[in-house]
Tab-separated table of C-alpha atoms in Angstrom:
chain	number	residue	atom	x	y	z
M	1	MET	CA	-4.812	-75.259	-4.992
M	2	ALA	CA	-4.374	-72.711	-2.748
M	3	ASN	CA	-2.965	-70.349	-5.017
M	4	GLN	CA	-6.248	-70.159	-7.259
M	5	ASN	CA	-8.461	-70.440	-4.295
M	6	ASP	CA	-6.461	-67.006	-3.485
M	7	ASN	CA	-6.714	-65.705	-6.692
M	8	PHE	CA	-10.501	-66.379	-6.873
M	9	ILE	CA	-11.371	-64.990	-3.735
M	10	ASP	CA	-8.740	-61.681	-4.862
M	11	GLU	CA	-10.970	-61.555	-7.863
M	12	VAL	CA	-14.508	-61.623	-6.058
M	13	PHE	CA	-13.280	-59.041	-3.681
M	14	GLU	CA	-11.941	-56.855	-6.432
M	15	ASP	CA	-15.743	-57.387	-8.158
M	16	LEU	CA	-17.168	-56.500	-5.352
M	17	ARG	CA	-15.170	-53.148	-4.887
M	18	ARG	CA	-15.740	-52.129	-8.033
M	19	GLU	CA	-19.323	-52.551	-7.763
M	20	ARG	CA	-19.062	-50.719	-4.372
M	21	LEU	CA	-17.718	-48.050	-6.322
M	22	PHE	CA	-20.035	-47.945	-9.466
M	23	ARG	CA	-23.096	-47.662	-7.121
M	24	LEU	CA	-21.543	-44.995	-5.093
M	25	PHE	CA	-20.781	-43.020	-8.169
M	26	ARG	CA	-24.690	-43.835	-9.397
M	27	ARG	CA	-25.732	-42.257	-6.041
M	28	TRP	CA	-23.225	-39.448	-5.654
M	29	GLY	CA	-21.625	-38.747	-8.729
M	30	TRP	CA	-24.199	-35.604	-9.439
M	31	VAL	CA	-22.524	-33.884	-6.326
M	32	ALA	CA	-18.731	-34.258	-7.461
M	33	GLY	CA	-20.125	-32.856	-10.884
M	34	LEU	CA	-21.342	-29.920	-9.511
M	35	LEU	CA	-18.225	-29.389	-7.146
M	36	ILE	CA	-16.314	-29.607	-10.309
M	37	LEU	CA	-18.910	-27.032	-11.974
M	38	GLY	CA	-18.197	-24.559	-9.051
M	39	ILE	CA	-14.584	-24.964	-8.850
M	40	VAL	CA	-14.278	-23.966	-12.899
M	41	ALA	CA	-17.226	-20.941	-12.270
M	42	GLY	CA	-14.817	-20.220	-9.219
M	43	VAL	CA	-11.595	-19.758	-11.590
M	44	ILE	CA	-13.627	-18.120	-14.401
M	45	TRP	CA	-15.514	-15.596	-12.401
M	46	ARG	CA	-12.070	-14.483	-10.861
M	47	GLU	CA	-10.236	-14.309	-13.764
M	48	TYR	CA	-13.192	-12.239	-15.034
M	49	SER	CA	-13.027	-10.101	-11.853
M	50	GLN	CA	-9.487	-9.666	-12.103
M	51	SER	CA	-9.412	-8.319	-15.990
M	52	ARG	CA	-12.449	-6.349	-15.090
M	53	ALA	CA	-10.453	-4.535	-12.497
M	54	GLU	CA	-7.555	-4.101	-14.291
M	55	ALA	CA	-9.575	-2.467	-17.321
M	56	GLU	CA	-11.067	-0.199	-14.802
M	57	ALA	CA	-7.921	0.659	-13.214
M	58	ARG	CA	-6.534	1.660	-16.526
M	59	ALA	CA	-9.550	3.321	-17.668
M	60	TRP	CA	-9.316	5.920	-14.218
M	61	GLY	CA	-5.153	5.959	-14.783
M	62	ASP	CA	-5.775	7.268	-18.145
M	63	ALA	CA	-8.401	9.704	-16.835
M	64	ILE	CA	-6.009	11.223	-14.222
M	65	VAL	CA	-3.266	11.583	-16.538
M	66	ALA	CA	-6.068	13.786	-19.344
M	67	ALA	CA	-7.392	15.767	-16.139
M	68	GLN	CA	-3.342	16.624	-15.151
M	69	ALA	CA	-2.598	17.774	-18.824
M	70	GLY	CA	-5.378	20.373	-18.174
M	71	ASP	CA	-5.194	23.972	-16.229
M	72	ASP	CA	-7.740	22.986	-13.286
M	73	PRO	CA	-6.635	20.337	-10.925
M	74	ALA	CA	-9.989	19.942	-9.489
M	75	ALA	CA	-10.619	18.362	-13.060
M	76	ILE	CA	-8.692	15.308	-11.196
M	77	MET	CA	-10.714	15.622	-8.188
M	78	ALA	CA	-13.556	14.774	-10.665
M	79	VAL	CA	-12.763	11.851	-12.289
M	80	ASP	CA	-14.794	8.985	-10.720
M	81	PRO	CA	-16.237	10.676	-7.776
M	82	GLN	CA	-17.999	8.181	-6.510
M	83	GLY	CA	-15.768	5.382	-7.679
M	84	ALA	CA	-13.235	3.244	-5.411
M	85	GLU	CA	-12.500	5.161	-2.202
M	86	SER	CA	-8.911	4.706	-2.763
M	87	ARG	CA	-9.103	6.215	-5.831
M	88	ARG	CA	-10.954	9.448	-4.509
M	89	VAL	CA	-8.210	9.810	-2.124
M	90	LEU	CA	-5.148	9.767	-4.306
M	91	ALA	CA	-7.148	11.739	-7.026
M	92	ALA	CA	-7.149	14.870	-3.741
M	93	LEU	CA	-3.508	13.829	-3.202
M	94	LEU	CA	-2.487	14.562	-6.881
M	95	ALA	CA	-4.666	17.554	-7.133
M	96	ALA	CA	-3.083	19.091	-4.378
M	97	SER	CA	0.132	18.341	-5.625
M	98	GLU	CA	-0.564	20.117	-8.825
M	99	TRP	CA	-2.422	22.761	-7.069
M	100	SER	CA	0.968	23.341	-4.644
M	101	GLU	CA	2.709	23.629	-8.042
M	102	ASN	CA	1.087	26.029	-9.543
M	103	ASP	CA	0.732	28.669	-6.329
M	104	GLY	CA	-2.519	27.313	-5.609
M	105	ASP	CA	-1.792	26.629	-1.743
M	106	ASP	CA	-4.824	27.553	-0.024
M	107	ALA	CA	-6.824	25.025	-2.574
M	108	ALA	CA	-3.820	22.452	-2.046
M	109	ALA	CA	-4.127	22.707	1.945
M	110	ALA	CA	-7.923	22.215	2.081
M	111	ALA	CA	-7.572	19.012	-0.194
M	112	LEU	CA	-4.687	17.534	2.074
M	113	ARG	CA	-6.906	18.723	4.701
M	114	ASP	CA	-9.592	16.386	3.478
M	115	VAL	CA	-7.327	13.241	2.795
M	116	ALA	CA	-6.215	13.753	6.396
M	117	GLY	CA	-9.772	13.395	7.546
M	118	ASP	CA	-11.132	10.631	5.487
M	119	THR	CA	-11.325	7.472	7.147
M	120	ALA	CA	-10.713	5.840	3.891
M	121	ALA	CA	-7.111	7.101	3.705
M	122	GLY	CA	-5.826	4.842	5.613
M	123	THR	CA	-2.490	5.201	7.620
M	124	VAL	CA	-0.372	5.498	5.042
M	125	LEU	CA	-2.232	8.060	2.813
M	126	HIS	CA	-3.447	10.081	6.001
M	127	ASP	CA	0.186	10.368	7.351
M	128	LEU	CA	1.294	11.417	3.882
M	129	ALA	CA	-1.436	14.037	3.620
M	130	GLU	CA	-0.230	15.076	6.947
M	131	LEU	CA	3.822	15.367	5.939
M	132	LYS	CA	3.019	17.413	2.783
M	133	LEU	CA	0.526	20.156	4.662
M	134	VAL	CA	3.292	20.731	7.012
M	135	MET	CA	5.700	21.156	4.230
M	136	LEU	CA	3.676	23.109	2.360
M	137	GLN	CA	2.256	25.060	5.241
M	138	GLY	CA	5.835	25.694	6.876
M	139	GLU	CA	6.512	28.244	9.515
M	140	THR	CA	2.922	29.756	8.831
M	141	MET	CA	1.155	26.621	10.519
M	142	ASP	CA	0.314	27.110	14.103
M	143	PRO	CA	3.142	25.956	15.558
M	144	ALA	CA	1.248	23.439	18.326
M	145	GLN	CA	-0.387	21.735	15.671
M	146	ARG	CA	2.840	22.057	13.233
M	147	ASP	CA	4.398	20.321	16.702
M	148	GLU	CA	1.734	18.031	16.996
M	149	ILE	CA	1.466	16.185	13.755
M	150	LEU	CA	5.551	15.849	13.437
M	151	SER	CA	5.467	14.089	16.418
M	152	ARG	CA	3.209	11.850	15.834
M	153	LEU	CA	4.421	11.370	12.199
M	154	SER	CA	8.048	10.735	13.752
M	155	ARG	CA	7.668	7.937	16.117
M	156	ALA	CA	9.717	4.636	15.609
M	157	GLY	CA	8.652	3.079	12.645
M	158	ALA	CA	6.014	5.402	11.141
M	159	PRO	CA	5.853	4.970	7.642
M	160	PHE	CA	7.488	8.721	7.067
M	161	GLU	CA	9.361	8.768	10.306
M	162	LEU	CA	13.172	10.201	8.717
M	163	LEU	CA	11.236	12.919	6.644
M	164	ALA	CA	9.150	13.803	9.984
M	165	LEU	CA	12.066	13.833	11.301
M	166	GLU	CA	13.550	16.100	8.605
M	167	GLN	CA	10.776	18.604	8.819
M	168	LYS	CA	11.482	18.933	12.772
M	169	ALA	CA	15.171	19.940	12.099
M	170	VAL	CA	13.806	22.800	9.530
M	171	ALA	CA	11.321	23.323	12.307
M	172	LEU	CA	14.157	24.022	14.805
M	173	ILE	CA	16.454	25.966	12.531
M	174	GLY	CA	13.114	28.368	11.963
M	175	ALA	CA	13.062	29.067	15.617
M	176	GLY	CA	16.924	29.460	15.936
M	177	ARG	CA	17.673	26.503	17.577
M	178	THR	CA	20.577	25.879	15.405
M	179	GLU	CA	22.353	23.161	18.150
M	180	ASP	CA	18.966	21.230	18.495
M	181	ALA	CA	18.561	20.933	15.125
M	182	VAL	CA	22.347	19.936	14.499
M	183	ASN	CA	21.822	17.234	16.983
M	184	LEU	CA	18.698	15.695	15.561
M	185	ILE	CA	20.243	16.118	12.064
M	186	ARG	CA	23.085	13.945	13.097
M	187	GLN	CA	20.222	11.468	15.017
M	188	ILE	CA	18.878	11.108	11.769
M	189	GLN	CA	21.535	10.538	9.838
M	190	GLN	CA	22.593	7.188	12.464
M	191	LYS	CA	18.969	5.572	11.709
M	192	ASP	CA	18.518	2.739	9.104
M	193	GLY	CA	16.277	3.307	5.951
M	194	MET	CA	18.040	6.708	4.817
M	195	THR	CA	18.008	7.481	1.276
M	196	GLU	CA	20.547	9.104	-0.990
M	197	ALA	CA	18.438	11.927	-1.544
M	198	LEU	CA	17.648	12.416	2.316
M	199	ARG	CA	21.371	12.192	3.033
M	200	LEU	CA	21.848	14.817	0.844
M	201	ARG	CA	19.631	17.586	2.142
M	202	LEU	CA	20.652	16.897	5.453
M	203	SER	CA	24.309	17.095	4.683
M	204	GLU	CA	23.356	20.835	2.626
M	205	MET	CA	21.286	21.717	6.186
M	206	MET	CA	24.177	21.219	7.968
M	207	ILE	CA	26.361	23.345	5.659
M	208	ALA	CA	23.786	26.092	5.767
M	209	LEU	CA	24.062	26.029	9.260
M	210	GLY	CA	27.926	26.297	9.347
M	211	VAL	CA	29.034	23.114	10.431
M	212	GLU	CA	31.268	20.749	8.128
M	213	PRO	CA	29.837	17.246	7.629
M	214	GLU	CA	31.103	14.585	8.643
M	215	PRO	CA	32.840	12.240	5.967
M	216	SER	CA	30.319	9.698	6.492
M	217	GLU	CA	27.557	11.831	6.371
M	218	ASN	CA	28.412	12.408	2.516
M	219	MET	CA	28.957	8.909	1.900
M	220	PRO	CA	26.108	6.754	-0.633
M	221	ALA	CA	23.508	4.836	1.820
M	222	GLY	CA	24.138	1.300	1.540
C-alpha cells in the first residue's frame, strides 16, 4: 500500500511539473522562439558578410593584377581609392615596388613616404615602407634621417629587426667603417630568425670586405 501511495504522489508531482512547464512555455515560449530566430539570423548574416568580403577581396586582387600588367604603376593606386584603408596602403606599396623596378625612384619614394605617414598603415606596413625607402635611397638619403630610421627599425623585437641591421651594416660599409661593419654582421649572424637568403647575403658581404666567413656562417639556417 505504501508503494502505491508513493507512486500516486510521484505521478501527481510529475503532472504538476508538466503543467507548470506548459504554462511557462505558453507564457515565455515566444521569447525562446525569438532567441532562436536571432541566432539563426546572426549565423546567416555572418556567412553572407564573409562571402561578400571574400568576393570583394578577389575582385580587388584581380583589379590589382590587371593594373600591374599595365605600364603605369599609378593605375595600381587608382584601384578602389575610396575603399578599405588597408587595401589603399597595400596598393601604394605595390605601386612603389613597380616604380622602383622601372627607374621611377622619385615616384616610388613619394609613395613610400605617403605610406609611412599614413596612420592607417599600422606598425608593420609603416616599418616596411620606411625600410624600403632606406633601401631605395641608400646613400642619397640624409645620413641623420637614415640613421634615425634604422635605429628605430632595428630595435629588439621590431618586425624587420634583422633587415634593418643588415642595412646598418651596408651604411657602415658605405662610410668606410669596415671593422664596425664586420662586427655588426657577426652580431646579426648570431641572432635567431635568420633566413637562408639573409645568411647568404651577409656571408657575401664578409667576402667582399676581404673577411673569410667562418664555416658556421655558410650553414643553412636551422
